[in-house]
mmCIF file of C-alpha atoms and ligand atoms in Angstrom:
data_model
loop_
_atom_site.group_PDB
_atom_site.id
_atom_site.type_symbol
_atom_site.label_atom_id
_atom_site.label_comp_id
_atom_site.label_asym_id
_atom_site.label_seq_id
_atom_site.Cartn_x
_atom_site.Cartn_y
_atom_site.Cartn_z
ATOM 1 C CA MET N 1 112.797 46.078 -131.199
ATOM 2 C CA ALA N 2 109.112 45.320 -131.817
ATOM 3 C CA ALA N 3 108.240 46.297 -135.373
ATOM 4 C CA ASN N 4 105.227 48.435 -136.148
ATOM 5 C CA VAL N 5 102.863 45.508 -136.576
ATOM 6 C CA PRO N 6 99.114 46.246 -136.486
ATOM 7 C CA LYS N 7 97.031 44.277 -133.994
ATOM 8 C CA VAL N 8 93.540 42.845 -134.240
ATOM 9 C CA THR N 9 91.304 42.200 -131.257
ATOM 10 C CA ILE N 10 90.102 38.698 -130.488
ATOM 11 C CA SER N 11 87.723 37.614 -127.727
ATOM 12 C CA ASN N 12 88.053 34.679 -125.356
ATOM 13 C CA GLY N 13 84.394 34.818 -124.352
ATOM 14 C CA SER N 14 84.866 37.140 -121.397
ATOM 15 C CA GLN N 15 87.800 39.386 -122.351
ATOM 16 C CA THR N 16 89.313 40.883 -125.472
ATOM 17 C CA MET N 17 92.947 40.314 -126.359
ATOM 18 C CA PRO N 18 95.279 42.028 -128.847
ATOM 19 C CA LEU N 19 96.776 39.750 -131.516
ATOM 20 C CA PRO N 20 99.648 40.972 -133.747
ATOM 21 C CA VAL N 21 98.352 40.368 -137.294
ATOM 22 C CA ILE N 22 101.530 38.692 -138.461
ATOM 23 C CA GLY N 23 103.052 35.766 -136.629
ATOM 24 C CA LEU N 24 105.904 33.470 -137.494
ATOM 25 C CA GLY N 25 104.885 29.981 -138.646
ATOM 26 C CA THR N 26 107.258 27.320 -137.314
ATOM 27 C CA ALA N 27 106.250 24.125 -139.175
ATOM 28 C CA ALA N 28 109.354 22.917 -141.036
ATOM 29 C CA HIS N 29 110.409 19.614 -142.596
ATOM 30 C CA PRO N 30 112.728 18.353 -141.316
ATOM 31 C CA GLN N 31 112.528 20.184 -137.996
ATOM 32 C CA VAL N 32 116.076 20.930 -136.837
ATOM 33 C CA THR N 33 116.074 22.253 -133.269
ATOM 34 C CA GLU N 34 119.111 24.529 -133.548
ATOM 35 C CA THR N 35 118.039 26.030 -136.891
ATOM 36 C CA THR N 36 114.526 26.661 -135.572
ATOM 37 C CA LYS N 37 115.791 28.226 -132.348
ATOM 38 C CA SER N 38 118.148 30.618 -134.109
ATOM 39 C CA ALA N 39 115.474 31.489 -136.695
ATOM 40 C CA ILE N 40 113.058 32.356 -133.861
ATOM 41 C CA LEU N 41 115.691 34.518 -132.175
ATOM 42 C CA ASP N 42 116.216 36.286 -135.522
ATOM 43 C CA ALA N 43 112.456 36.784 -135.737
ATOM 44 C CA ILE N 44 112.226 38.295 -132.238
ATOM 45 C CA GLU N 45 115.116 40.603 -133.114
ATOM 46 C CA THR N 46 113.388 41.558 -136.382
ATOM 47 C CA GLY N 47 110.209 42.469 -134.496
ATOM 48 C CA TYR N 48 107.983 39.380 -134.516
ATOM 49 C CA ARG N 49 105.973 39.008 -131.315
ATOM 50 C CA HIS N 50 103.471 36.332 -132.379
ATOM 51 C CA PHE N 51 104.594 32.711 -132.841
ATOM 52 C CA ASP N 52 102.603 29.785 -134.128
ATOM 53 C CA THR N 53 103.627 26.293 -133.062
ATOM 54 C CA ALA N 54 102.025 22.869 -132.526
ATOM 55 C CA PHE N 55 102.948 19.680 -130.709
ATOM 56 C CA ILE N 56 103.197 17.838 -134.033
ATOM 57 C CA TYR N 57 105.597 20.392 -135.598
ATOM 58 C CA GLY N 58 108.321 19.557 -133.084
ATOM 59 C CA SER N 59 108.947 23.294 -132.775
ATOM 60 C CA GLU N 60 107.614 23.822 -129.241
ATOM 61 C CA GLN N 61 110.950 22.967 -127.651
ATOM 62 C CA PRO N 62 113.130 25.243 -129.806
ATOM 63 C CA LEU N 63 110.554 28.021 -129.445
ATOM 64 C CA GLY N 64 110.700 27.607 -125.659
ATOM 65 C CA GLU N 65 114.498 27.706 -125.720
ATOM 66 C CA ALA N 66 114.478 30.803 -127.922
ATOM 67 C CA ILE N 67 112.009 32.605 -125.615
ATOM 68 C CA ALA N 68 114.109 31.756 -122.546
ATOM 69 C CA GLU N 69 117.247 33.027 -124.291
ATOM 70 C CA ALA N 70 115.518 36.182 -125.560
ATOM 71 C CA ILE N 71 114.521 37.050 -121.980
ATOM 72 C CA LYS N 72 117.991 36.216 -120.639
ATOM 73 C CA THR N 73 119.766 38.396 -123.204
ATOM 74 C CA GLY N 74 117.234 41.232 -122.862
ATOM 75 C CA LEU N 75 115.785 40.997 -126.387
ATOM 76 C CA ILE N 76 112.424 41.043 -124.631
ATOM 77 C CA LYS N 77 111.673 41.877 -121.005
ATOM 78 C CA SER N 78 109.127 39.158 -120.337
ATOM 79 C CA ARG N 79 107.101 36.399 -121.911
ATOM 80 C CA ASP N 80 103.994 38.634 -121.715
ATOM 81 C CA GLU N 81 105.322 40.594 -124.693
ATOM 82 C CA LEU N 82 104.694 37.543 -126.892
ATOM 83 C CA PHE N 83 101.567 35.902 -128.270
ATOM 84 C CA ILE N 84 102.080 32.119 -128.360
ATOM 85 C CA THR N 85 99.709 29.711 -130.115
ATOM 86 C CA SER N 86 99.970 25.931 -129.894
ATOM 87 C CA LYS N 87 97.661 23.111 -130.952
ATOM 88 C CA LEU N 88 96.164 19.883 -129.629
ATOM 89 C CA TRP N 89 97.422 17.088 -131.871
ATOM 90 C CA CYS N 90 94.805 14.584 -133.136
ATOM 91 C CA THR N 91 96.327 11.719 -131.125
ATOM 92 C CA PHE N 92 95.294 13.606 -127.976
ATOM 93 C CA ALA N 93 91.816 14.533 -129.245
ATOM 94 C CA SER N 94 90.086 12.518 -126.503
ATOM 95 C CA PRO N 95 88.759 14.191 -123.351
ATOM 96 C CA GLU N 96 91.113 12.387 -120.937
ATOM 97 C CA LEU N 97 94.180 13.364 -123.004
ATOM 98 C CA VAL N 98 93.588 17.109 -123.454
ATOM 99 C CA LEU N 99 94.888 18.336 -120.080
ATOM 100 C CA PRO N 100 98.025 16.143 -120.217
ATOM 101 C CA ALA N 101 98.576 17.393 -123.799
ATOM 102 C CA ILE N 102 98.455 21.111 -122.937
ATOM 103 C CA LYS N 103 100.736 20.448 -119.957
ATOM 104 C CA THR N 104 103.228 18.685 -122.257
ATOM 105 C CA SER N 105 103.106 21.627 -124.672
ATOM 106 C CA LEU N 106 103.680 24.098 -121.809
ATOM 107 C CA LYS N 107 106.598 22.018 -120.549
ATOM 108 C CA ASN N 108 108.117 21.887 -124.032
ATOM 109 C CA LEU N 109 107.719 25.668 -124.264
ATOM 110 C CA GLN N 110 108.945 26.299 -120.671
ATOM 111 C CA LEU N 111 105.832 28.462 -120.185
ATOM 112 C CA ASP N 112 103.067 28.778 -117.566
ATOM 113 C CA TYR N 113 100.362 29.639 -120.079
ATOM 114 C CA LEU N 114 99.596 29.767 -123.788
ATOM 115 C CA ASP N 115 97.851 32.731 -125.359
ATOM 116 C CA LEU N 116 95.856 30.469 -127.656
ATOM 117 C CA PHE N 117 95.318 26.699 -127.725
ATOM 118 C CA LEU N 118 93.668 25.237 -130.827
ATOM 119 C CA VAL N 119 92.113 21.883 -131.676
ATOM 120 C CA HIS N 120 94.478 21.138 -134.574
ATOM 121 C CA TRP N 121 92.047 19.190 -136.843
ATOM 122 C CA PRO N 122 88.403 18.090 -136.455
ATOM 123 C CA LEU N 123 89.722 14.519 -136.344
ATOM 124 C CA LYS N 124 91.080 11.918 -133.970
ATOM 125 C CA ILE N 125 94.041 9.769 -134.895
ATOM 126 C CA SER N 126 94.801 6.520 -133.116
ATOM 127 C CA GLY N 127 98.457 5.925 -132.304
ATOM 128 C CA GLU N 128 101.631 7.762 -133.200
ATOM 129 C CA VAL N 129 102.228 9.259 -136.612
ATOM 130 C CA LYS N 130 104.864 7.021 -138.163
ATOM 131 C CA ARG N 131 104.561 8.088 -141.787
ATOM 132 C CA LEU N 132 103.000 10.716 -144.006
ATOM 133 C CA PRO N 133 100.422 10.741 -145.395
ATOM 134 C CA ILE N 134 98.733 9.350 -142.269
ATOM 135 C CA PRO N 135 96.933 6.083 -143.203
ATOM 136 C CA LYS N 136 93.155 6.416 -143.395
ATOM 137 C CA GLU N 137 92.652 3.376 -141.132
ATOM 138 C CA VAL N 138 93.809 5.369 -138.107
ATOM 139 C CA ILE N 139 91.706 8.501 -138.772
ATOM 140 C CA PHE N 140 88.416 8.739 -136.819
ATOM 141 C CA PRO N 141 85.702 11.314 -136.087
ATOM 142 C CA ILE N 142 86.367 13.547 -133.064
ATOM 143 C CA ASP N 143 83.946 13.741 -130.111
ATOM 144 C CA ILE N 144 84.034 17.524 -130.210
ATOM 145 C CA LYS N 145 81.553 18.000 -127.337
ATOM 146 C CA ALA N 146 83.707 16.008 -124.915
ATOM 147 C CA VAL N 147 87.004 17.468 -126.192
ATOM 148 C CA TRP N 148 85.731 21.053 -126.164
ATOM 149 C CA GLU N 149 84.592 20.753 -122.531
ATOM 150 C CA VAL N 150 88.204 20.063 -121.552
ATOM 151 C CA MET N 151 89.471 22.823 -123.855
ATOM 152 C CA GLU N 152 87.181 25.146 -121.853
ATOM 153 C CA GLU N 153 88.657 23.733 -118.651
ATOM 154 C CA CYS N 154 92.157 24.574 -119.967
ATOM 155 C CA GLN N 155 91.077 28.219 -120.307
ATOM 156 C CA ASN N 156 89.269 28.257 -116.944
ATOM 157 C CA LEU N 157 92.398 26.863 -115.260
ATOM 158 C CA GLY N 158 94.523 29.641 -116.773
ATOM 159 C CA LEU N 159 96.631 27.236 -118.839
ATOM 160 C CA THR N 160 95.686 29.241 -121.913
ATOM 161 C CA LYS N 161 94.161 32.695 -122.323
ATOM 162 C CA ALA N 162 91.961 31.686 -125.258
ATOM 163 C CA ILE N 163 90.846 28.556 -127.098
ATOM 164 C CA GLY N 164 89.984 27.931 -130.709
ATOM 165 C CA VAL N 165 90.121 25.498 -133.582
ATOM 166 C CA SER N 166 91.964 24.879 -136.822
ATOM 167 C CA ASN N 167 90.804 23.391 -140.132
ATOM 168 C CA PHE N 168 87.119 23.597 -139.119
ATOM 169 C CA SER N 169 84.494 23.923 -141.867
ATOM 170 C CA THR N 170 81.304 25.975 -141.438
ATOM 171 C CA ARG N 171 79.422 22.744 -140.634
ATOM 172 C CA ARG N 172 81.909 21.825 -137.902
ATOM 173 C CA LEU N 173 81.839 25.355 -136.483
ATOM 174 C CA ASP N 174 78.041 25.360 -136.389
ATOM 175 C CA GLU N 175 78.105 22.101 -134.446
ATOM 176 C CA LEU N 176 80.711 23.481 -132.042
ATOM 177 C CA LEU N 177 78.875 26.785 -131.521
ATOM 178 C CA SER N 178 75.705 24.904 -130.604
ATOM 179 C CA LEU N 179 77.391 23.157 -127.680
ATOM 180 C CA ALA N 180 80.181 25.522 -126.551
ATOM 181 C CA LYS N 181 80.034 27.510 -123.301
ATOM 182 C CA ILE N 182 83.125 29.403 -124.507
ATOM 183 C CA PRO N 183 82.875 29.935 -128.276
ATOM 184 C CA PRO N 184 86.057 29.379 -130.323
ATOM 185 C CA SER N 185 87.949 32.667 -130.585
ATOM 186 C CA VAL N 186 89.893 31.692 -133.707
ATOM 187 C CA ASN N 187 89.684 29.278 -136.631
ATOM 188 C CA GLN N 188 93.125 28.832 -138.200
ATOM 189 C CA VAL N 189 92.843 27.648 -141.799
ATOM 190 C CA GLU N 190 94.767 27.493 -145.050
ATOM 191 C CA MET N 191 94.219 30.779 -146.880
ATOM 192 C CA ASN N 192 96.039 32.593 -149.671
ATOM 193 C CA PRO N 193 95.180 34.207 -153.038
ATOM 194 C CA LEU N 194 94.757 30.729 -154.558
ATOM 195 C CA TRP N 195 92.455 29.467 -151.790
ATOM 196 C CA GLN N 196 90.580 32.523 -150.598
ATOM 197 C CA GLN N 197 88.003 30.953 -148.249
ATOM 198 C CA LYS N 198 85.273 33.480 -149.074
ATOM 199 C CA ASP N 199 82.324 31.496 -147.624
ATOM 200 C CA LEU N 200 84.158 30.493 -144.471
ATOM 201 C CA ARG N 201 85.313 34.076 -143.916
ATOM 202 C CA GLU N 202 81.772 35.391 -144.221
ATOM 203 C CA PHE N 203 80.482 32.751 -141.817
ATOM 204 C CA CYS N 204 83.214 33.439 -139.246
ATOM 205 C CA LYS N 205 82.694 37.197 -139.469
ATOM 206 C CA ALA N 206 78.983 36.766 -138.730
ATOM 207 C CA LYS N 207 79.759 34.528 -135.744
ATOM 208 C CA GLY N 208 82.576 36.672 -134.301
ATOM 209 C CA ILE N 209 85.275 34.047 -134.932
ATOM 210 C CA HIS N 210 88.619 35.500 -136.009
ATOM 211 C CA ILE N 211 90.459 33.783 -138.880
ATOM 212 C CA THR N 212 94.185 33.190 -138.906
ATOM 213 C CA ALA N 213 95.615 32.196 -142.283
ATOM 214 C CA TYR N 214 98.232 29.473 -142.444
ATOM 215 C CA SER N 215 100.161 28.900 -145.682
ATOM 216 C CA PRO N 216 99.480 32.547 -146.622
ATOM 217 C CA LEU N 217 102.207 32.169 -149.243
ATOM 218 C CA GLY N 218 100.718 29.006 -150.686
ATOM 219 C CA SER N 219 103.157 26.825 -148.751
ATOM 220 C CA LYS N 220 104.936 24.139 -150.747
ATOM 221 C CA GLY N 221 103.057 25.002 -153.919
ATOM 222 C CA ALA N 222 104.637 28.445 -153.986
ATOM 223 C CA LYS N 223 107.597 28.927 -156.272
ATOM 224 C CA TRP N 224 107.625 32.678 -156.382
ATOM 225 C CA GLY N 225 109.278 34.094 -159.441
ATOM 226 C CA GLU N 226 109.788 30.713 -161.097
ATOM 227 C CA SER N 227 106.302 29.582 -161.934
ATOM 228 C CA GLU N 228 104.925 30.061 -165.408
ATOM 229 C CA SER N 229 101.364 29.517 -164.250
ATOM 230 C CA LEU N 230 98.890 32.289 -164.872
ATOM 231 C CA GLU N 231 97.973 32.668 -161.221
ATOM 232 C CA TYR N 232 101.517 33.463 -160.190
ATOM 233 C CA LYS N 233 101.913 35.716 -163.227
ATOM 234 C CA VAL N 234 99.091 37.933 -161.946
ATOM 235 C CA LEU N 235 100.802 38.224 -158.550
ATOM 236 C CA GLU N 236 104.191 38.798 -160.199
ATOM 237 C CA GLU N 237 102.817 41.542 -162.435
ATOM 238 C CA ILE N 238 101.218 43.375 -159.518
ATOM 239 C CA ALA N 239 104.431 42.962 -157.530
ATOM 240 C CA LYS N 240 106.579 44.330 -160.359
ATOM 241 C CA ALA N 241 104.376 47.376 -160.806
ATOM 242 C CA LYS N 242 104.650 48.193 -157.088
ATOM 243 C CA GLY N 243 108.323 47.379 -156.566
ATOM 244 C CA LYS N 244 107.367 44.539 -154.187
ATOM 245 C CA THR N 245 107.679 40.754 -154.322
ATOM 246 C CA ALA N 246 104.854 38.326 -155.160
ATOM 247 C CA ALA N 247 105.114 37.020 -151.594
ATOM 248 C CA GLN N 248 104.541 40.536 -150.235
ATOM 249 C CA VAL N 249 101.562 41.017 -152.557
ATOM 250 C CA SER N 250 100.071 37.748 -151.274
ATOM 251 C CA LEU N 251 100.552 38.746 -147.638
ATOM 252 C CA ARG N 252 99.201 42.245 -148.232
ATOM 253 C CA TRP N 253 96.112 40.739 -149.899
ATOM 254 C CA VAL N 254 95.614 38.395 -146.929
ATOM 255 C CA TYR N 255 96.046 41.351 -144.520
ATOM 256 C CA GLU N 256 93.493 43.455 -146.397
ATOM 257 C CA GLN N 257 90.900 40.699 -145.865
ATOM 258 C CA GLY N 258 90.957 41.464 -142.118
ATOM 259 C CA VAL N 259 92.559 38.216 -140.983
ATOM 260 C CA SER N 260 95.840 37.487 -139.208
ATOM 261 C CA PHE N 261 98.478 35.298 -140.860
ATOM 262 C CA VAL N 262 101.465 33.135 -139.958
ATOM 263 C CA PRO N 263 103.938 32.809 -142.855
ATOM 264 C CA LYS N 264 106.828 30.475 -142.146
ATOM 265 C CA SER N 265 110.295 31.756 -142.936
ATOM 266 C CA PHE N 266 113.549 30.803 -141.285
ATOM 267 C CA ASN N 267 115.468 33.271 -143.448
ATOM 268 C CA LYS N 268 116.079 36.678 -141.862
ATOM 269 C CA ASP N 269 115.807 38.680 -145.094
ATOM 270 C CA ARG N 270 112.508 37.032 -145.997
ATOM 271 C CA MET N 271 111.255 37.498 -142.411
ATOM 272 C CA LYS N 272 111.942 41.232 -142.793
ATOM 273 C CA GLN N 273 110.368 41.282 -146.237
ATOM 274 C CA ASN N 274 107.217 39.684 -144.840
ATOM 275 C CA LEU N 275 106.967 42.388 -142.152
ATOM 276 C CA ASP N 276 107.335 45.123 -144.737
ATOM 277 C CA ILE N 277 103.742 45.144 -145.953
ATOM 278 C CA PHE N 278 102.009 47.637 -143.685
ATOM 279 C CA ASP N 279 102.807 51.032 -145.231
ATOM 280 C CA TRP N 280 101.430 50.473 -148.724
ATOM 281 C CA SER N 281 98.216 49.029 -150.132
ATOM 282 C CA LEU N 282 96.696 47.290 -153.137
ATOM 283 C CA THR N 283 94.472 49.287 -155.504
ATOM 284 C CA GLU N 284 90.827 48.372 -156.195
ATOM 285 C CA GLU N 285 91.917 47.044 -159.585
ATOM 286 C CA GLU N 286 94.679 44.895 -158.089
ATOM 287 C CA LEU N 287 92.300 43.527 -155.441
ATOM 288 C CA ASN N 288 89.796 42.706 -158.197
ATOM 289 C CA LYS N 289 92.398 40.856 -160.234
ATOM 290 C CA ILE N 290 93.396 38.761 -157.217
ATOM 291 C CA SER N 291 89.804 38.023 -156.238
ATOM 292 C CA LYS N 292 89.221 36.552 -159.717
ATOM 293 C CA LEU N 293 92.147 34.100 -159.540
ATOM 294 C CA PRO N 294 91.170 30.467 -160.116
ATOM 295 C CA GLN N 295 90.860 28.613 -156.821
ATOM 296 C CA ARG N 296 92.694 25.331 -156.279
ATOM 297 C CA ARG N 297 91.274 24.229 -152.848
ATOM 298 C CA ALA N 298 93.216 23.346 -149.739
ATOM 299 C CA VAL N 299 96.485 21.512 -150.421
ATOM 300 C CA LEU N 300 97.626 20.601 -146.914
ATOM 301 C CA PRO N 301 95.058 17.940 -145.902
ATOM 302 C CA SER N 302 95.968 15.571 -148.748
ATOM 303 C CA MET N 303 99.670 16.171 -148.160
ATOM 304 C CA ILE N 304 99.483 14.890 -144.613
ATOM 305 C CA MET N 305 96.511 12.494 -144.628
ATOM 306 C CA GLU N 306 95.393 9.703 -146.955
ATOM 307 C CA PRO N 307 92.085 10.449 -148.670
ATOM 308 C CA SER N 308 89.050 9.345 -146.677
ATOM 309 C CA ASP N 309 85.542 10.755 -146.382
ATOM 310 C CA LEU N 310 86.570 12.689 -143.262
ATOM 311 C CA VAL N 311 89.649 14.207 -144.924
ATOM 312 C CA ARG N 312 87.832 14.944 -148.206
ATOM 313 C CA GLU N 313 85.225 16.910 -146.295
ATOM 314 C CA ILE N 314 87.920 19.107 -144.770
ATOM 315 C CA GLU N 315 89.707 19.567 -148.079
ATOM 316 C CA ALA N 316 86.546 20.635 -149.847
ATOM 317 C CA GLU N 317 85.171 22.988 -147.218
ATOM 318 C CA ILE N 318 87.873 24.736 -145.291
HETATM 319 P P1 LIG A 1 112.088 30.099 -146.087
HETATM 320 O O1 LIG A 1 111.841 29.576 -144.704
HETATM 321 O O2 LIG A 1 113.353 29.582 -146.681
HETATM 322 O O3 LIG A 1 111.955 31.597 -146.175
HETATM 323 P P2 LIG A 1 103.853 29.289 -146.077
HETATM 324 O O4 LIG A 1 103.994 30.155 -144.887
HETATM 325 O O5 LIG A 1 102.771 29.717 -147.014
HETATM 326 O O6 LIG A 1 103.700 27.842 -145.676
HETATM 327 O O7 LIG A 1 105.176 29.362 -146.949
HETATM 328 C C1 LIG A 1 106.391 28.988 -146.408
HETATM 329 C C2 LIG A 1 107.403 28.823 -147.517
HETATM 330 O O8 LIG A 1 107.602 30.066 -148.200
HETATM 331 C C3 LIG A 1 108.745 28.432 -146.947
HETATM 332 O O9 LIG A 1 109.303 27.508 -147.854
HETATM 333 C C4 LIG A 1 109.553 29.736 -146.894
HETATM 334 O O10 LIG A 1 110.937 29.469 -147.071
HETATM 335 C C5 LIG A 1 108.976 30.484 -148.085
HETATM 336 N N1 LIG A 1 108.963 31.943 -147.906
HETATM 337 C C6 LIG A 1 108.687 32.647 -146.783
HETATM 338 N N2 LIG A 1 108.721 33.978 -147.009
HETATM 339 C C7 LIG A 1 109.030 34.126 -148.326
HETATM 340 C C8 LIG A 1 109.218 35.252 -149.179
HETATM 341 N N3 LIG A 1 109.088 36.506 -148.725
HETATM 342 N N4 LIG A 1 109.567 35.015 -150.466
HETATM 343 C C9 LIG A 1 109.701 33.757 -150.943
HETATM 344 N N5 LIG A 1 109.526 32.647 -150.200
HETATM 345 C C10 LIG A 1 109.186 32.820 -148.897
#
């Protein structure tokens, strides 16, 4: 059964589309197909209808298998009940590779269309990713004008309902907005109480670009309940006072900022817990405490890419 998940409205340039505010993140290391598939089936059963994948996560295939099985067993009636996001990996961030890339993603997912297709990073990478962090020698600037034209073609061809970007700073968005016929509907970025993205959020609000938060729980840095650090203590204290968990307080804070969010959990109890944030709220005082937390900047870029001027720019600004 679909849970009572609020929806936000995003625009694809000509139409508006409803987006369930919470989606399931599917990036996992290592990615084990069977585990991912059964976790996604659990999520559909629990009420998730929005799924976030990417070519590079290796989760498109298990997500596609889970969707096919969910339709076959009657968990959902049709694919249209779901909102599916995937992303153009940096290796394919050249104009001649964008259409083949979305077609590969659709094939992996066993779908005719995506709901949202994002440029994964404002970067181009030459060759396959063989190790992490990705060596700086293979990281290059992206020709966003040429790539975006084909992203627009993907939408015009009906291969995706909307297009957007991920990990784009205000400078990159400004550049994109100046040349786009179809403006990006979404910018998906790292966002949580410890990296609140205030400037970027203000910019995107003014430009009508919706933000989706990835790592809304702080990703690998999060050790809820174990950490002695002051930042977590503040979240723990608020959680204790409300009979919630620190993870729920984080997600509720993210929700109250008007963005959508895609926490990853492959554990059914935690999936349920993460859905259980819509019938209570944070007080002014609690919101104030969280807004004053020290900020630690984005953690993901340096985890996956060697430092270079291009990567440092992303880390500092998104
Ligand atoms: P698991 O899949 O075992 O639940 P993020 O979305 O910020 O990247 O965070 C994902 C990490 O947080 C995963 O390791 C996930 O582990 C864990 N996680 C997800 N939901 C919760 C929760 N409610 N409480 C604690 N940890 C969680």
